[in-house]
């Protein structure tokens, strides 16, 4: 993803960009409203992380600019403000999610991926990938028009792999995206292998292709 981080606190801004860059994202950043609006005027982004308390104005101005310019970037507000009024205002004028500081970077990333996925799949009705059909609202999956039963994690994992098809995804990235802070409870990533094995088996048994590949020493890839 190409991400714009709009945050005036230097330490947090640098921590966020460093953390997100690990997975191959392209992160740009700015510390105030004016340079943020200039960047948005010059470039397109997949997602924006937006602090609403900026030194030269309210971050809500970014949402108003996106709306008036008919731009479609996904926006996750990150703010120390915890009032219901601020949350409702942000969501009502175009933000996709609102995360209150302080937060864990793993949760930030999971929420960012979720809103990007919703945007990429058109907030979705149906997502079709070859013989795989996913009802995004009903959270159901069909292979060659035959329904298959997936657990919640298997369903989320399938969406995650399709959204990142063709890319090698590390076990750590999968764990952080699907389990967040819960991954700290596990001593190894064996639980990921179990979920992937079960998902692969269900796809194959329903007549689907063998999309899931294990890349030795690196992770997994969902092939086209």
mmCIF file of C-alpha atoms in Angstrom:
data_model
loop_
_atom_site.group_PDB
_atom_site.id
_atom_site.type_symbol
_atom_site.label_atom_id
_atom_site.label_comp_id
_atom_site.label_asym_id
_atom_site.label_seq_id
_atom_site.Cartn_x
_atom_site.Cartn_y
_atom_site.Cartn_z
ATOM 1 C CA UNK A 1 0.000 0.000 0.000
ATOM 2 C CA UNK A 2 0.954 3.615 -0.448
ATOM 3 C CA UNK A 3 0.247 5.268 2.894
ATOM 4 C CA UNK A 4 0.294 8.894 4.063
ATOM 5 C CA UNK A 5 0.898 9.358 7.801
ATOM 6 C CA UNK A 6 -0.288 12.756 9.057
ATOM 7 C CA UNK A 7 0.947 13.033 12.636
ATOM 8 C CA UNK A 8 2.697 15.911 14.430
ATOM 9 C CA UNK A 9 4.351 13.804 17.145
ATOM 10 C CA UNK A 10 7.704 12.936 15.613
ATOM 11 C CA UNK A 11 8.445 9.786 17.614
ATOM 12 C CA UNK A 12 5.071 8.213 16.908
ATOM 13 C CA UNK A 13 5.205 9.225 13.256
ATOM 14 C CA UNK A 14 8.609 7.590 12.786
ATOM 15 C CA UNK A 15 7.563 4.447 14.686
ATOM 16 C CA UNK A 16 4.475 4.030 12.509
ATOM 17 C CA UNK A 17 6.295 4.519 9.206
ATOM 18 C CA UNK A 18 9.123 2.161 10.201
ATOM 19 C CA UNK A 19 6.656 -0.517 11.335
ATOM 20 C CA UNK A 20 4.538 -0.351 8.175
ATOM 21 C CA UNK A 21 7.521 -0.186 5.817
ATOM 22 C CA UNK A 22 8.634 -3.658 6.942
ATOM 23 C CA UNK A 23 5.899 -5.298 4.857
ATOM 24 C CA UNK A 24 6.878 -3.432 1.716
ATOM 25 C CA UNK A 25 4.403 -0.576 2.068
ATOM 26 C CA UNK A 26 5.418 2.873 0.827
ATOM 27 C CA UNK A 27 4.969 5.362 3.661
ATOM 28 C CA UNK A 28 5.146 9.134 3.307
ATOM 29 C CA UNK A 29 4.576 11.444 6.225
ATOM 30 C CA UNK A 30 3.982 15.044 7.241
ATOM 31 C CA UNK A 31 3.479 16.820 10.532
ATOM 32 C CA UNK A 32 0.854 19.457 9.750
ATOM 33 C CA UNK A 33 -2.333 20.153 7.816
ATOM 34 C CA UNK A 34 -0.902 22.414 5.109
ATOM 35 C CA UNK A 35 1.766 20.010 3.773
ATOM 36 C CA UNK A 36 -0.758 17.167 4.054
ATOM 37 C CA UNK A 37 -3.216 18.968 1.777
ATOM 38 C CA UNK A 38 -0.406 19.707 -0.672
ATOM 39 C CA UNK A 39 0.594 16.040 -0.820
ATOM 40 C CA UNK A 40 -3.013 14.990 -1.337
ATOM 41 C CA UNK A 41 -3.308 17.533 -4.142
ATOM 42 C CA UNK A 42 -0.206 16.163 -5.879
ATOM 43 C CA UNK A 43 -0.488 12.410 -5.233
ATOM 44 C CA UNK A 44 -2.927 9.554 -4.674
ATOM 45 C CA UNK A 45 -2.672 7.164 -1.719
ATOM 46 C CA UNK A 46 -4.300 3.898 -0.722
ATOM 47 C CA UNK A 47 -4.690 4.840 2.937
ATOM 48 C CA UNK A 48 -4.242 7.826 5.220
ATOM 49 C CA UNK A 49 -3.455 7.743 8.939
ATOM 50 C CA UNK A 50 -4.798 11.013 10.272
ATOM 51 C CA UNK A 51 -4.236 12.813 13.579
ATOM 52 C CA UNK A 52 -6.953 15.422 14.026
ATOM 53 C CA UNK A 53 -5.017 17.638 16.467
ATOM 54 C CA UNK A 54 -2.460 19.272 14.139
ATOM 55 C CA UNK A 55 -0.442 22.430 14.887
ATOM 56 C CA UNK A 56 -1.882 24.494 12.002
ATOM 57 C CA UNK A 57 -5.463 23.275 11.967
ATOM 58 C CA UNK A 58 -7.909 20.468 12.548
ATOM 59 C CA UNK A 59 -7.246 17.196 10.757
ATOM 60 C CA UNK A 60 -10.933 17.142 9.858
ATOM 61 C CA UNK A 61 -9.885 19.508 7.061
ATOM 62 C CA UNK A 62 -8.270 16.538 5.319
ATOM 63 C CA UNK A 63 -11.589 14.687 5.285
ATOM 64 C CA UNK A 64 -13.367 17.753 3.931
ATOM 65 C CA UNK A 65 -10.741 18.107 1.201
ATOM 66 C CA UNK A 66 -11.048 14.445 0.195
ATOM 67 C CA UNK A 67 -14.820 14.773 -0.051
ATOM 68 C CA UNK A 68 -14.766 17.999 -2.084
ATOM 69 C CA UNK A 69 -12.083 16.604 -4.407
ATOM 70 C CA UNK A 70 -13.925 13.283 -4.810
ATOM 71 C CA UNK A 71 -10.820 11.357 -3.792
ATOM 72 C CA UNK A 72 -11.252 7.836 -2.471
ATOM 73 C CA UNK A 73 -8.407 7.240 -0.012
ATOM 74 C CA UNK A 74 -9.239 5.097 3.021
ATOM 75 C CA UNK A 75 -8.820 7.083 6.242
ATOM 76 C CA UNK A 76 -8.025 5.844 9.743
ATOM 77 C CA UNK A 77 -8.097 8.588 12.376
ATOM 78 C CA UNK A 78 -5.506 8.194 15.152
ATOM 79 C CA UNK A 79 -6.147 10.626 17.985
ATOM 80 C CA UNK A 80 -5.775 11.164 21.707
ATOM 81 C CA UNK A 81 -9.266 12.669 21.686
ATOM 82 C CA UNK A 82 -11.655 10.117 23.072
ATOM 83 C CA UNK A 83 -14.926 12.047 23.017
ATOM 84 C CA UNK A 84 -17.943 10.613 21.278
ATOM 85 C CA UNK A 85 -18.482 13.910 19.451
ATOM 86 C CA UNK A 86 -15.054 13.771 17.800
ATOM 87 C CA UNK A 87 -15.516 10.134 16.822
ATOM 88 C CA UNK A 88 -18.948 10.764 15.315
ATOM 89 C CA UNK A 89 -17.778 13.869 13.480
ATOM 90 C CA UNK A 90 -14.822 12.057 11.948
ATOM 91 C CA UNK A 91 -16.849 9.043 10.867
ATOM 92 C CA UNK A 92 -19.728 11.155 9.579
ATOM 93 C CA UNK A 93 -17.554 13.280 7.296
ATOM 94 C CA UNK A 94 -15.685 10.409 5.719
ATOM 95 C CA UNK A 95 -13.288 8.556 8.026
ATOM 96 C CA UNK A 96 -13.428 4.758 7.781
ATOM 97 C CA UNK A 97 -12.300 4.047 11.347
ATOM 98 C CA UNK A 98 -11.171 5.805 14.524
ATOM 99 C CA UNK A 99 -8.397 4.543 16.795
ATOM 100 C CA UNK A 100 -7.738 6.231 20.145
ATOM 101 C CA UNK A 101 -4.172 6.770 21.376
ATOM 102 C CA UNK A 102 -2.299 5.032 22.868
ATOM 103 C CA UNK A 103 -2.558 1.940 20.700
ATOM 104 C CA UNK A 104 -0.520 -1.111 19.755
ATOM 105 C CA UNK A 105 1.050 -0.949 16.318
ATOM 106 C CA UNK A 106 -0.269 -4.453 15.575
ATOM 107 C CA UNK A 107 -3.842 -3.228 16.076
ATOM 108 C CA UNK A 108 -3.165 -0.150 13.951
ATOM 109 C CA UNK A 109 -1.924 -2.346 11.124
ATOM 110 C CA UNK A 110 -4.859 -4.778 11.408
ATOM 111 C CA UNK A 111 -7.389 -1.944 11.236
ATOM 112 C CA UNK A 112 -5.539 -0.320 8.346
ATOM 113 C CA UNK A 113 -5.554 -3.580 6.384
ATOM 114 C CA UNK A 114 -9.254 -4.094 7.133
ATOM 115 C CA UNK A 115 -10.337 -0.696 5.799
ATOM 116 C CA UNK A 116 -8.039 -1.015 2.783
ATOM 117 C CA UNK A 117 -9.552 -4.422 2.053
ATOM 118 C CA UNK A 118 -13.073 -3.017 2.279
ATOM 119 C CA UNK A 119 -12.168 -0.186 -0.097
ATOM 120 C CA UNK A 120 -10.375 -2.512 -2.489
ATOM 121 C CA UNK A 121 -13.374 -4.848 -2.573
ATOM 122 C CA UNK A 122 -15.815 -1.995 -2.929
ATOM 123 C CA UNK A 123 -17.047 -2.309 0.668
ATOM 124 C CA UNK A 124 -18.381 -5.168 -0.838
ATOM 125 C CA UNK A 125 -21.043 -7.292 -1.998
ATOM 126 C CA UNK A 126 -19.390 -10.128 -3.887
ATOM 127 C CA UNK A 127 -15.724 -10.735 -4.449
ATOM 128 C CA UNK A 128 -14.995 -13.214 -7.235
ATOM 129 C CA UNK A 129 -11.543 -14.707 -7.714
ATOM 130 C CA UNK A 130 -11.549 -17.374 -10.413
ATOM 131 C CA UNK A 131 -13.769 -20.171 -9.047
ATOM 132 C CA UNK A 132 -13.912 -18.630 -5.549
ATOM 133 C CA UNK A 133 -16.914 -16.412 -4.772
ATOM 134 C CA UNK A 134 -17.098 -14.527 -1.464
ATOM 135 C CA UNK A 135 -20.205 -12.779 -0.167
ATOM 136 C CA UNK A 136 -18.654 -9.948 1.848
ATOM 137 C CA UNK A 137 -21.855 -9.079 3.686
ATOM 138 C CA UNK A 138 -22.972 -12.607 4.455
ATOM 139 C CA UNK A 139 -19.382 -13.771 5.079
ATOM 140 C CA UNK A 140 -19.997 -16.904 3.028
ATOM 141 C CA UNK A 141 -17.751 -18.616 0.471
ATOM 142 C CA UNK A 142 -18.543 -20.740 -2.576
ATOM 143 C CA UNK A 143 -16.151 -22.768 -4.729
ATOM 144 C CA UNK A 144 -17.565 -23.483 -8.195
ATOM 145 C CA UNK A 145 -20.968 -22.410 -6.831
ATOM 146 C CA UNK A 146 -20.743 -24.963 -4.018
ATOM 147 C CA UNK A 147 -20.827 -23.474 -0.483
ATOM 148 C CA UNK A 148 -17.951 -24.342 1.845
ATOM 149 C CA UNK A 149 -17.897 -23.848 5.599
ATOM 150 C CA UNK A 150 -14.994 -21.818 6.965
ATOM 151 C CA UNK A 151 -14.177 -20.768 10.502
ATOM 152 C CA UNK A 152 -13.937 -17.026 11.163
ATOM 153 C CA UNK A 153 -10.123 -17.153 11.034
ATOM 154 C CA UNK A 154 -10.126 -19.220 7.840
ATOM 155 C CA UNK A 155 -12.482 -16.706 6.228
ATOM 156 C CA UNK A 156 -10.350 -13.734 7.300
ATOM 157 C CA UNK A 157 -7.219 -15.563 6.161
ATOM 158 C CA UNK A 158 -8.703 -16.249 2.716
ATOM 159 C CA UNK A 159 -9.564 -12.560 2.270
ATOM 160 C CA UNK A 160 -6.092 -11.548 3.452
ATOM 161 C CA UNK A 161 -4.395 -13.884 0.985
ATOM 162 C CA UNK A 162 -6.573 -12.781 -1.947
ATOM 163 C CA UNK A 163 -5.931 -9.121 -1.109
ATOM 164 C CA UNK A 164 -2.204 -9.896 -1.218
ATOM 165 C CA UNK A 165 -2.218 -12.465 -4.033
ATOM 166 C CA UNK A 166 1.165 -13.006 -5.631
ATOM 167 C CA UNK A 167 3.046 -11.649 -2.614
ATOM 168 C CA UNK A 168 5.080 -13.679 -0.152
ATOM 169 C CA UNK A 169 3.581 -13.050 3.303
ATOM 170 C CA UNK A 170 5.610 -13.877 6.391
ATOM 171 C CA UNK A 171 4.148 -15.920 9.229
ATOM 172 C CA UNK A 172 4.676 -12.936 11.500
ATOM 173 C CA UNK A 173 2.637 -10.669 9.185
ATOM 174 C CA UNK A 174 -0.189 -13.229 9.048
ATOM 175 C CA UNK A 175 -0.193 -13.584 12.839
ATOM 176 C CA UNK A 176 -0.214 -9.825 13.439
ATOM 177 C CA UNK A 177 -2.965 -9.205 10.919
ATOM 178 C CA UNK A 178 -5.318 -11.960 12.072
ATOM 179 C CA UNK A 179 -4.510 -12.286 15.774
ATOM 180 C CA UNK A 180 -3.059 -8.896 16.753
ATOM 181 C CA UNK A 181 -1.852 -8.854 20.340
ATOM 182 C CA UNK A 182 -3.220 -12.380 20.905
ATOM 183 C CA UNK A 183 -0.200 -13.737 19.026
ATOM 184 C CA UNK A 184 1.875 -13.078 22.169
ATOM 185 C CA UNK A 185 0.096 -16.014 23.828
ATOM 186 C CA UNK A 186 1.650 -18.498 21.408
ATOM 187 C CA UNK A 187 5.156 -19.944 21.648
ATOM 188 C CA UNK A 188 5.445 -20.602 17.900
ATOM 189 C CA UNK A 189 3.665 -20.049 14.595
ATOM 190 C CA UNK A 190 2.474 -23.668 14.373
ATOM 191 C CA UNK A 191 -1.118 -22.505 14.822
ATOM 192 C CA UNK A 192 -0.853 -20.577 11.533
ATOM 193 C CA UNK A 193 0.214 -23.714 9.678
ATOM 194 C CA UNK A 194 -2.840 -25.539 11.062
ATOM 195 C CA UNK A 195 -5.254 -22.858 9.837
ATOM 196 C CA UNK A 196 -3.603 -22.686 6.411
ATOM 197 C CA UNK A 197 -3.630 -26.479 6.076
ATOM 198 C CA UNK A 198 -7.344 -26.588 6.907
ATOM 199 C CA UNK A 199 -8.178 -23.737 4.526
ATOM 200 C CA UNK A 200 -6.191 -25.333 1.693
ATOM 201 C CA UNK A 201 -7.880 -28.701 2.284
ATOM 202 C CA UNK A 202 -11.384 -27.201 2.155
ATOM 203 C CA UNK A 203 -10.631 -25.348 -1.100
ATOM 204 C CA UNK A 204 -9.205 -28.479 -2.737
ATOM 205 C CA UNK A 205 -12.026 -30.741 -1.553
ATOM 206 C CA UNK A 206 -14.540 -28.353 -3.116
ATOM 207 C CA UNK A 207 -12.755 -28.580 -6.454
ATOM 208 C CA UNK A 208 -10.744 -25.392 -6.175
ATOM 209 C CA UNK A 209 -7.189 -24.926 -7.380
ATOM 210 C CA UNK A 210 -4.170 -25.273 -5.106
ATOM 211 C CA UNK A 211 -3.431 -21.573 -4.632
ATOM 212 C CA UNK A 212 -1.595 -21.689 -1.291
ATOM 213 C CA UNK A 213 2.149 -22.208 -1.568
ATOM 214 C CA UNK A 214 4.651 -22.513 1.250
ATOM 215 C CA UNK A 215 7.834 -20.533 0.518
ATOM 216 C CA UNK A 216 10.579 -22.157 2.571
ATOM 217 C CA UNK A 217 12.078 -19.869 5.194
ATOM 218 C CA UNK A 218 9.902 -16.930 4.156
ATOM 219 C CA UNK A 219 6.186 -17.595 4.541
ATOM 220 C CA UNK A 220 3.253 -18.246 2.218
ATOM 221 C CA UNK A 221 2.027 -17.042 -1.164
ATOM 222 C CA UNK A 222 -1.441 -17.137 -2.713
ATOM 223 C CA UNK A 223 -0.824 -17.611 -6.438
ATOM 224 C CA UNK A 224 -2.965 -16.428 -9.343
#
